Tab-separated table of C-alpha atoms in Angstrom:
chain	number	residue	atom	x	y	z
A	1	UNK	CA	-1.035	0.253	-0.201
A	2	UNK	CA	1.196	3.188	-0.695
A	3	UNK	CA	2.827	5.106	2.518
A	4	UNK	CA	0.210	8.575	1.659
A	5	UNK	CA	-2.897	6.198	1.287
A	6	UNK	CA	-1.708	3.911	4.080
A	7	UNK	CA	-1.417	6.814	6.984
A	8	UNK	CA	-4.599	8.231	5.916
A	9	UNK	CA	-6.007	4.157	6.460
A	10	UNK	CA	-4.341	4.545	9.659
A	11	UNK	CA	-5.989	8.125	10.678
A	12	UNK	CA	-9.066	6.366	9.615
A	13	UNK	CA	-8.632	3.403	12.209
A	14	UNK	CA	-6.807	5.673	15.162
A	15	UNK	CA	-10.560	8.092	13.958
A	16	UNK	CA	-11.776	4.900	14.862
A	17	UNK	CA	-11.016	3.050	17.975
A	18	UNK	CA	-11.374	6.854	20.253
A	19	UNK	CA	-15.143	5.411	19.583
A	20	UNK	CA	-14.366	3.116	22.651
A	21	UNK	CA	-13.946	3.600	25.852
A	22	UNK	CA	-10.642	2.444	26.348
A	23	UNK	CA	-8.970	4.123	22.556
A	24	UNK	CA	-11.399	7.377	24.171
A	25	UNK	CA	-8.546	7.811	26.811
A	26	UNK	CA	-5.699	6.082	25.378
A	27	UNK	CA	-5.859	7.792	22.383
A	28	UNK	CA	-7.104	10.754	22.543
A	29	UNK	CA	-4.621	13.433	21.260
A	30	UNK	CA	-3.598	10.951	18.420
A	31	UNK	CA	-2.525	11.634	15.058
A	32	UNK	CA	-0.256	10.757	12.778
A	33	UNK	CA	1.194	12.751	10.110
A	34	UNK	CA	4.003	10.591	8.683
A	35	UNK	CA	5.139	6.519	9.906
A	36	UNK	CA	7.325	7.330	12.843
A	37	UNK	CA	4.139	8.992	14.008
A	38	UNK	CA	2.093	5.642	14.669
A	39	UNK	CA	5.718	4.254	15.918
A	40	UNK	CA	4.993	5.979	19.316
A	41	UNK	CA	1.730	5.369	19.975
A	42	UNK	CA	2.140	2.549	23.230
A	43	UNK	CA	1.433	-1.353	22.108
A	44	UNK	CA	-2.297	-3.037	23.032
A	45	UNK	CA	-1.976	-5.501	25.325
A	46	UNK	CA	-3.704	-9.142	25.745
A	47	UNK	CA	-3.948	-7.588	29.753
A	48	UNK	CA	-5.051	-4.517	28.374
A	49	UNK	CA	-8.208	-6.888	26.758
A	50	UNK	CA	-8.539	-8.309	29.963
A	51	UNK	CA	-8.889	-5.781	31.786
A	52	UNK	CA	-11.213	-3.931	29.762
A	53	UNK	CA	-13.355	-6.554	28.479
A	54	UNK	CA	-16.584	-7.376	28.386
A	55	UNK	CA	-17.473	-3.821	26.846
A	56	UNK	CA	-14.160	-1.088	26.782
A	57	UNK	CA	-12.916	-2.007	23.597
A	58	UNK	CA	-16.393	-1.841	21.102
A	59	UNK	CA	-16.207	1.011	19.080
A	60	UNK	CA	-18.994	0.028	17.188
A	61	UNK	CA	-22.926	0.284	18.657
A	62	UNK	CA	-24.405	-2.578	20.473
A	63	UNK	CA	-27.524	-3.025	18.043
A	64	UNK	CA	-24.814	-3.418	14.847
A	65	UNK	CA	-23.336	-7.047	16.419
A	66	UNK	CA	-24.326	-9.929	16.148
A	67	UNK	CA	-20.859	-12.451	16.751
A	68	UNK	CA	-19.145	-13.127	19.811
A	69	UNK	CA	-16.587	-14.896	20.789
A	70	UNK	CA	-13.523	-14.935	23.495
A	71	UNK	CA	-9.925	-16.265	23.483
A	72	UNK	CA	-8.869	-19.813	24.685
A	73	UNK	CA	-6.878	-18.825	27.392
A	74	UNK	CA	-6.730	-20.400	30.586
A	75	UNK	CA	-5.138	-17.778	32.900
A	76	UNK	CA	-6.739	-14.343	33.640
A	77	UNK	CA	-9.885	-13.385	32.232
A	78	UNK	CA	-10.780	-13.833	29.098
A	79	UNK	CA	-11.270	-11.629	26.043
A	80	UNK	CA	-13.363	-10.703	24.473
A	81	UNK	CA	-14.056	-9.793	20.850
A	82	UNK	CA	-16.736	-8.521	19.472
A	83	UNK	CA	-17.672	-8.171	15.082
A	84	UNK	CA	-20.350	-6.786	13.644
A	85	UNK	CA	-21.545	-8.407	10.060
A	86	UNK	CA	-19.232	-6.567	8.431
A	87	UNK	CA	-16.169	-8.003	10.468
A	88	UNK	CA	-17.678	-11.730	10.214
A	89	UNK	CA	-17.876	-11.071	5.751
A	90	UNK	CA	-14.737	-9.646	5.825
A	91	UNK	CA	-13.302	-11.881	7.458
A	92	UNK	CA	-15.292	-15.060	5.268
A	93	UNK	CA	-13.298	-12.882	2.962
A	94	UNK	CA	-10.267	-13.334	3.348
A	95	UNK	CA	-10.212	-17.394	4.490
A	96	UNK	CA	-11.744	-17.686	0.825
A	97	UNK	CA	-8.617	-16.625	-0.585
A	98	UNK	CA	-7.006	-19.874	-0.258
A	99	UNK	CA	-5.920	-21.979	-2.663
A	100	UNK	CA	-8.492	-24.598	-1.203
A	101	UNK	CA	-10.524	-22.809	-3.429
A	102	UNK	CA	-13.555	-24.356	-1.884
A	103	UNK	CA	-16.252	-25.959	-4.275
A	104	UNK	CA	-20.108	-26.895	-4.247
A	105	UNK	CA	-18.666	-30.010	-5.177
A	106	UNK	CA	-17.190	-30.398	-1.655
A	107	UNK	CA	-17.894	-31.537	1.287
A	108	UNK	CA	-16.130	-30.588	4.439
A	109	UNK	CA	-15.614	-31.988	8.236
A	110	UNK	CA	-14.902	-28.900	10.326
A	111	UNK	CA	-13.611	-30.592	12.976
A	112	UNK	CA	-12.607	-27.272	14.592
A	113	UNK	CA	-14.202	-26.714	18.227
A	114	UNK	CA	-17.796	-24.602	17.443
A	115	UNK	CA	-18.005	-22.953	21.522
A	116	UNK	CA	-16.458	-19.367	22.027
A	117	UNK	CA	-12.963	-19.896	19.483
A	118	UNK	CA	-13.479	-18.446	16.275
A	119	UNK	CA	-11.789	-20.421	13.531
A	120	UNK	CA	-14.619	-23.412	13.000
A	121	UNK	CA	-17.392	-20.785	12.710
A	122	UNK	CA	-15.295	-19.099	9.590
A	123	UNK	CA	-14.123	-22.397	7.631
A	124	UNK	CA	-18.537	-23.569	8.225
A	125	UNK	CA	-19.511	-19.857	6.844
A	126	UNK	CA	-16.341	-19.515	4.200
A	127	UNK	CA	-17.260	-23.997	2.963
A	128	UNK	CA	-21.096	-21.922	2.696
A	129	UNK	CA	-20.657	-19.257	0.310
A	130	UNK	CA	-19.347	-21.444	-1.692
A	131	UNK	CA	-22.045	-24.196	-1.219
A	132	UNK	CA	-19.997	-26.540	0.158
A	133	UNK	CA	-21.790	-29.108	2.115
A	134	UNK	CA	-20.247	-28.462	6.044
A	135	UNK	CA	-20.137	-31.231	8.002
A	136	UNK	CA	-19.392	-29.570	12.250
A	137	UNK	CA	-17.635	-32.298	13.435
A	138	UNK	CA	-16.464	-30.212	16.743
A	139	UNK	CA	-13.296	-31.643	18.276
A	140	UNK	CA	-13.982	-31.241	21.775
A	141	UNK	CA	-17.517	-32.913	22.318
A	142	UNK	CA	-17.801	-37.159	22.973
A	143	UNK	CA	-20.368	-37.200	20.538
A	144	UNK	CA	-17.377	-37.162	17.299
A	145	UNK	CA	-14.623	-39.294	18.591
A	146	UNK	CA	-11.741	-39.806	16.440
A	147	UNK	CA	-13.179	-43.208	15.232
A	148	UNK	CA	-16.759	-41.628	13.988
A	149	UNK	CA	-14.833	-39.100	12.005
A	150	UNK	CA	-13.212	-41.428	10.234
A	151	UNK	CA	-16.474	-43.114	9.796
A	152	UNK	CA	-17.647	-39.940	8.230
A	153	UNK	CA	-14.569	-39.233	5.878
A	154	UNK	CA	-15.185	-42.735	4.417
A	155	UNK	CA	-19.050	-43.167	4.090
A	156	UNK	CA	-20.119	-39.539	3.080
A	157	UNK	CA	-17.169	-39.242	0.696
A	158	UNK	CA	-15.779	-36.078	1.853
A	159	UNK	CA	-13.180	-33.982	-0.285
A	160	UNK	CA	-12.349	-31.163	2.795
A	161	UNK	CA	-10.484	-32.228	6.146
A	162	UNK	CA	-10.577	-28.782	8.796
A	163	UNK	CA	-8.479	-29.605	11.834
A	164	UNK	CA	-5.569	-29.205	13.514
A	165	UNK	CA	-2.679	-30.495	11.942
A	166	UNK	CA	-1.402	-32.282	15.477
A	167	UNK	CA	-5.036	-33.545	14.923
A	168	UNK	CA	-4.384	-34.488	11.567
A	169	UNK	CA	-1.799	-36.422	12.495
A	170	UNK	CA	-4.075	-37.862	15.384
A	171	UNK	CA	-6.907	-38.952	12.631
A	172	UNK	CA	-3.922	-40.901	10.238
A	173	UNK	CA	-3.146	-42.575	13.707
A	174	UNK	CA	-6.516	-43.782	14.361
A	175	UNK	CA	-7.033	-44.683	11.095
A	176	UNK	CA	-3.810	-47.358	10.733
A	177	UNK	CA	-5.117	-48.533	14.481
A	178	UNK	CA	-8.833	-49.328	12.462
A	179	UNK	CA	-6.532	-51.095	9.601
A	180	UNK	CA	-6.744	-48.779	6.925
A	181	UNK	CA	-4.677	-46.950	4.632
A	182	UNK	CA	-4.367	-43.017	4.585
A	183	UNK	CA	-3.447	-42.643	1.438
A	184	UNK	CA	-5.882	-45.256	0.010
A	185	UNK	CA	-8.898	-45.785	2.305
A	186	UNK	CA	-10.092	-42.313	1.649
A	187	UNK	CA	-10.130	-41.980	-2.010
A	188	UNK	CA	-12.066	-38.788	-2.520
A	189	UNK	CA	-10.282	-36.351	0.352
A	190	UNK	CA	-7.773	-34.455	-1.745
A	191	UNK	CA	-6.771	-31.199	0.504
A	192	UNK	CA	-6.554	-30.694	4.673
A	193	UNK	CA	-7.149	-26.786	5.729
A	194	UNK	CA	-5.434	-26.249	8.827
A	195	UNK	CA	-5.158	-23.822	11.987
A	196	UNK	CA	-5.147	-23.007	15.830
A	197	UNK	CA	-1.521	-23.336	15.943
A	198	UNK	CA	1.854	-22.827	13.672
A	199	UNK	CA	2.424	-25.410	10.996
A	200	UNK	CA	5.314	-25.788	9.931
A	201	UNK	CA	7.729	-26.552	6.775
A	202	UNK	CA	8.460	-29.807	7.908
A	203	UNK	CA	4.971	-31.235	9.660
A	204	UNK	CA	2.885	-29.747	6.789
A	205	UNK	CA	5.459	-32.347	5.132
A	206	UNK	CA	5.177	-34.890	7.396
A	207	UNK	CA	0.701	-34.756	7.296
A	208	UNK	CA	0.708	-35.057	3.188
A	209	UNK	CA	3.333	-37.650	3.482
A	210	UNK	CA	1.048	-39.584	5.420
A	211	UNK	CA	-2.545	-38.764	3.601
A	212	UNK	CA	-1.169	-37.582	0.181
A	213	UNK	CA	-2.819	-34.500	-0.564
A	214	UNK	CA	-2.012	-31.215	-0.631
A	215	UNK	CA	-1.979	-29.082	2.844
A	216	UNK	CA	-3.658	-25.797	2.916
A	217	UNK	CA	-3.028	-23.960	6.344
A	218	UNK	CA	-4.490	-20.513	7.900
A	219	UNK	CA	-3.310	-18.377	10.788
A	220	UNK	CA	-5.038	-16.028	12.660
A	221	UNK	CA	-6.607	-15.713	16.101
A	222	UNK	CA	-9.990	-14.672	18.349
A	223	UNK	CA	-9.602	-11.734	18.485
A	224	UNK	CA	-8.712	-10.386	14.780
A	225	UNK	CA	-10.168	-13.499	12.584
A	226	UNK	CA	-8.279	-15.171	10.296
A	227	UNK	CA	-4.979	-11.917	9.170
A	228	UNK	CA	-2.746	-14.505	6.287
A	229	UNK	CA	-3.794	-17.400	4.046
A	230	UNK	CA	-2.427	-20.085	1.705
A	231	UNK	CA	-1.444	-19.452	-1.660
A	232	UNK	CA	-0.656	-22.116	-4.382
A	233	UNK	CA	2.370	-22.629	-3.295
A	234	UNK	CA	1.823	-22.899	0.385
A	235	UNK	CA	2.662	-20.001	1.477
A	236	UNK	CA	1.382	-17.719	3.778
A	237	UNK	CA	0.060	-14.289	3.218
A	238	UNK	CA	-1.424	-11.333	5.293
A	239	UNK	CA	-4.055	-9.713	3.865
A	240	UNK	CA	-2.843	-6.136	4.217
A	241	UNK	CA	-6.075	-3.843	2.926
A	242	UNK	CA	-6.787	-5.434	6.261
A	243	UNK	CA	-4.112	-5.101	8.522
A	244	UNK	CA	-1.416	-3.264	9.316
A	245	UNK	CA	1.031	-5.470	9.933
A	246	UNK	CA	5.172	-5.083	11.771
A	247	UNK	CA	7.371	-7.388	12.574
A	248	UNK	CA	9.975	-5.986	15.142
A	249	UNK	CA	13.002	-6.463	17.331
A	250	UNK	CA	13.755	-7.490	20.905
A	251	UNK	CA	14.053	-4.114	20.665
A	252	UNK	CA	9.930	-3.414	19.815
A	253	UNK	CA	11.247	-0.251	18.631
A	254	UNK	CA	13.305	-1.102	15.320
A	255	UNK	CA	12.223	-3.068	12.280
A	256	UNK	CA	13.307	-6.672	11.139
A	257	UNK	CA	15.796	-7.882	8.711
A	258	UNK	CA	13.619	-9.624	6.377
A	259	UNK	CA	14.798	-12.831	7.296
A	260	UNK	CA	14.670	-12.395	10.748
A	261	UNK	CA	12.402	-13.852	13.596
A	262	UNK	CA	10.061	-10.797	15.132
A	263	UNK	CA	7.785	-9.884	17.370
A	264	UNK	CA	4.616	-9.636	15.055
A	265	UNK	CA	2.195	-6.412	16.099
A	266	UNK	CA	-0.892	-5.751	14.215
A	267	UNK	CA	-3.359	-2.980	13.989
A	268	UNK	CA	-6.251	-4.295	12.163
A	269	UNK	CA	-8.238	-1.589	9.303
A	270	UNK	CA	-11.289	-0.793	8.022
A	271	UNK	CA	-13.365	-0.377	10.978
A	272	UNK	CA	-13.898	-3.382	12.859
A	273	UNK	CA	-16.486	-3.677	16.400
A	274	UNK	CA	-13.385	-4.513	18.164
A	275	UNK	CA	-10.507	-2.633	16.983
A	276	UNK	CA	-6.780	-3.508	17.821
A	277	UNK	CA	-4.642	-0.817	16.853
A	278	UNK	CA	-0.262	-1.591	17.842
A	279	UNK	CA	-1.698	-5.152	19.000
A	280	UNK	CA	1.417	-6.714	20.359
A	281	UNK	CA	0.001	-10.531	19.312
A	282	UNK	CA	2.628	-12.740	21.272
A	283	UNK	CA	3.581	-14.511	18.306
A	284	UNK	CA	6.944	-14.974	16.219
A	285	UNK	CA	7.296	-14.081	12.682
A	286	UNK	CA	9.770	-14.279	10.192
A	287	UNK	CA	9.115	-12.705	6.861
A	288	UNK	CA	11.080	-13.828	3.307
A	289	UNK	CA	14.345	-12.221	2.114
A	290	UNK	CA	12.942	-14.284	-1.076
A	291	UNK	CA	9.409	-13.447	-2.908
A	292	UNK	CA	7.316	-16.330	-3.396
A	293	UNK	CA	6.090	-17.569	-6.347
A	294	UNK	CA	2.897	-15.789	-6.162
A	295	UNK	CA	5.042	-12.469	-5.934
A	296	UNK	CA	4.146	-11.187	-2.906
A	297	UNK	CA	6.092	-11.807	0.577
A	298	UNK	CA	6.203	-15.269	2.297
A	299	UNK	CA	5.426	-15.282	6.707
A	300	UNK	CA	6.600	-17.748	8.166
A	301	UNK	CA	4.477	-18.301	11.726
A	302	UNK	CA	7.477	-19.586	14.659
A	303	UNK	CA	4.439	-19.172	17.274
A	304	UNK	CA	3.579	-18.496	21.220
A	305	UNK	CA	6.818	-16.300	22.241
A	306	UNK	CA	5.870	-18.043	25.395
A	307	UNK	CA	6.579	-21.562	23.353
A	308	UNK	CA	10.179	-21.099	23.532
A	309	UNK	CA	13.243	-23.322	25.402
A	310	UNK	CA	16.050	-21.185	26.111
A	311	UNK	CA	19.371	-23.003	26.799
A	312	UNK	CA	21.872	-21.102	27.504
A	313	UNK	CA	22.217	-17.915	25.079
A	314	UNK	CA	20.219	-19.694	22.693
A	315	UNK	CA	16.660	-19.631	22.160
A	316	UNK	CA	14.728	-22.822	20.411
A	317	UNK	CA	11.477	-21.994	18.979
A	318	UNK	CA	8.849	-24.723	17.240
A	319	UNK	CA	9.701	-25.072	14.116
A	320	UNK	CA	13.369	-25.876	15.206
A	321	UNK	CA	12.202	-28.209	17.048
A	322	UNK	CA	10.635	-29.673	14.396
A	323	UNK	CA	13.203	-29.738	12.399
A	324	UNK	CA	15.739	-31.411	14.937
A	325	UNK	CA	13.334	-34.632	14.400
A	326	UNK	CA	12.909	-33.783	11.383
A	327	UNK	CA	15.302	-36.960	9.998
A	328	UNK	CA	13.846	-38.932	12.846
A	329	UNK	CA	11.424	-42.345	11.895
A	330	UNK	CA	9.800	-41.132	14.685
A	331	UNK	CA	8.633	-37.660	14.161
A	332	UNK	CA	5.251	-37.313	15.400
A	333	UNK	CA	3.792	-37.086	18.914
A	334	UNK	CA	6.642	-35.227	20.519
A	335	UNK	CA	7.639	-32.275	23.902
A	336	UNK	CA	10.988	-30.255	25.703
A	337	UNK	CA	12.196	-29.134	27.936
A	338	UNK	CA	14.981	-27.415	28.435
A	339	UNK	CA	17.343	-28.099	32.399
A	340	UNK	CA	21.083	-27.375	33.097
A	341	UNK	CA	22.219	-26.010	30.086
A	342	UNK	CA	20.574	-29.139	28.341
A	343	UNK	CA	18.281	-29.505	26.081
A	344	UNK	CA	15.407	-32.603	26.075
A	345	UNK	CA	13.300	-33.952	22.968
A	346	UNK	CA	11.052	-36.882	24.569
A	347	UNK	CA	9.207	-38.362	21.081
A	348	UNK	CA	6.698	-41.029	20.650
A	349	UNK	CA	8.013	-44.327	19.152
A	350	UNK	CA	6.681	-46.042	16.469
A	351	UNK	CA	8.755	-48.775	15.001
A	352	UNK	CA	10.314	-51.203	17.267
A	353	UNK	CA	13.422	-50.969	15.595
A	354	UNK	CA	14.039	-47.209	16.254
A	355	UNK	CA	17.640	-45.128	17.260
A	356	UNK	CA	19.187	-42.119	18.258
A	357	UNK	CA	22.121	-42.405	15.930
A	358	UNK	CA	25.390	-40.928	18.731
A	359	UNK	CA	26.663	-39.559	15.513
A	360	UNK	CA	22.968	-37.713	15.192
A	361	UNK	CA	23.606	-35.755	18.801
A	362	UNK	CA	27.017	-34.735	17.902
A	363	UNK	CA	26.205	-33.157	14.679
A	364	UNK	CA	22.773	-31.032	16.786
A	365	UNK	CA	25.977	-30.061	19.613
A	366	UNK	CA	27.581	-28.807	16.385
A	367	UNK	CA	25.242	-27.362	14.682
A	368	UNK	CA	22.810	-25.826	17.645
A	369	UNK	CA	26.494	-25.050	20.696
A	370	UNK	CA	24.215	-26.686	23.192
A	371	UNK	CA	24.240	-30.325	24.508
A	372	UNK	CA	20.672	-31.997	22.375
A	373	UNK	CA	19.267	-34.952	24.368
A	374	UNK	CA	16.528	-37.223	21.929
A	375	UNK	CA	14.515	-39.646	23.774
A	376	UNK	CA	12.136	-42.556	22.100
A	377	UNK	CA	9.321	-43.243	24.673
A	378	UNK	CA	6.472	-45.709	24.223
A	379	UNK	CA	3.534	-44.862	22.176
A	380	UNK	CA	1.569	-43.209	24.277
A	381	UNK	CA	3.490	-41.572	26.769
A	382	UNK	CA	2.508	-38.119	25.691
A	383	UNK	CA	-0.971	-39.037	24.659
A	384	UNK	CA	-2.692	-41.645	25.713
A	385	UNK	CA	-4.419	-44.342	23.826
A	386	UNK	CA	-6.507	-46.542	27.165
A	387	UNK	CA	-9.135	-43.501	26.288
A	388	UNK	CA	-9.981	-43.002	22.652
A	389	UNK	CA	-13.098	-39.953	23.190
A	390	UNK	CA	-10.282	-38.443	25.031
A	391	UNK	CA	-7.692	-38.936	22.085
A	392	UNK	CA	-7.285	-35.469	20.413
A	393	UNK	CA	-9.931	-33.678	22.919
A	394	UNK	CA	-7.585	-30.973	24.672
A	395	UNK	CA	-7.107	-27.466	23.734
A	396	UNK	CA	-4.660	-26.650	22.419
A	397	UNK	CA	-2.118	-29.357	21.689
A	398	UNK	CA	1.369	-29.143	24.722
A	399	UNK	CA	4.793	-29.183	23.664
A	400	UNK	CA	6.082	-28.123	26.589
A	401	UNK	CA	7.043	-31.122	29.268
A	402	UNK	CA	6.878	-30.080	33.168
A	403	UNK	CA	10.066	-31.273	35.389
A	404	UNK	CA	7.821	-33.323	36.911
A	405	UNK	CA	6.863	-35.340	33.811
A	406	UNK	CA	10.278	-34.748	32.222
A	407	UNK	CA	11.599	-36.737	35.769
A	408	UNK	CA	9.148	-39.111	35.028
A	409	UNK	CA	10.102	-39.725	31.621
A	410	UNK	CA	13.674	-39.775	31.977
A	411	UNK	CA	13.479	-42.187	35.570
A	412	UNK	CA	11.903	-44.593	33.832
A	413	UNK	CA	13.719	-44.980	30.950
A	414	UNK	CA	17.030	-46.184	33.931
């Protein structure tokens, strides 16, 4: 977007936000003439959202509101987000840009939670707009355990599966346990749409290897809805007409250079009911040095900043962890913890012959400059299969081992 036009859009976003009680106080005197002025505005934080929910950031009349959602956070007050009809239309428009190309010939299973989060509703409505038949399977209910989702994939001749990336792997395991081959037993399945957690290129490759169909990702959050979707080359690109995006270094002032990982800051444009001005998302992102084949910059979402493992002066994120385990034959289910200057990675063993070569651990030490220990544990050690109804029904995936969990695993290996 041309700079003067962008400045005008940002000023319009500020004037709209001032309608809310929170921003009326925090942005009352703000006016920007250049981008440097905008960058002097304080960040909006999750604590701000919690402390001023449910109505503090509302910038639309109540009679204009059509949908309410809350964040899936597990601590503190929930974050309240209100949407107008226009907001929902823009979210669906953005989601509809994904290269999966929904159509009237598709039947889609929506395996996201419908309660309070937004992604299930987004995928549902995007499918409906394209006359796609929707199977609202949900993901946190005993009515549709994974075994029933497998049944629905077959008997309904499902063409698109929409779910978290980890759930795609879990569903494949359930299929195999029933004597099915994910690549063969679902001949109508043509694509998997993921959302709800960052998907690395390594996990994308794993899912495509397991199912034999392409994966299309959607990045967003309850606070904003969809922000980025995959193009035909399976790379994420943001909707710049709806968002002003900053990727900042650890000083939270200077922007990162292409190829560097930074902190994602979002400003909503187009006057949403719940505006976000310089929202510090807590996510980290890397913008590519080279353009995608489609001509746009590639955005890699590296996940929550709090979901990092620090060993000495080295920070590992989920991309690092999945790159480390990607050459291994067992790499579906894992968790990790940093302790005593060592990065411990625990992986569920998929084959009885799996072993970790000492040479590979030496290579990792040379590569990262810290000690990395990898242990295989028996299937079920990280995700219990004894209760089929609970398998895959947790909220967000947990890749962080607690101290007690690590101790228990290490002691069981002795």
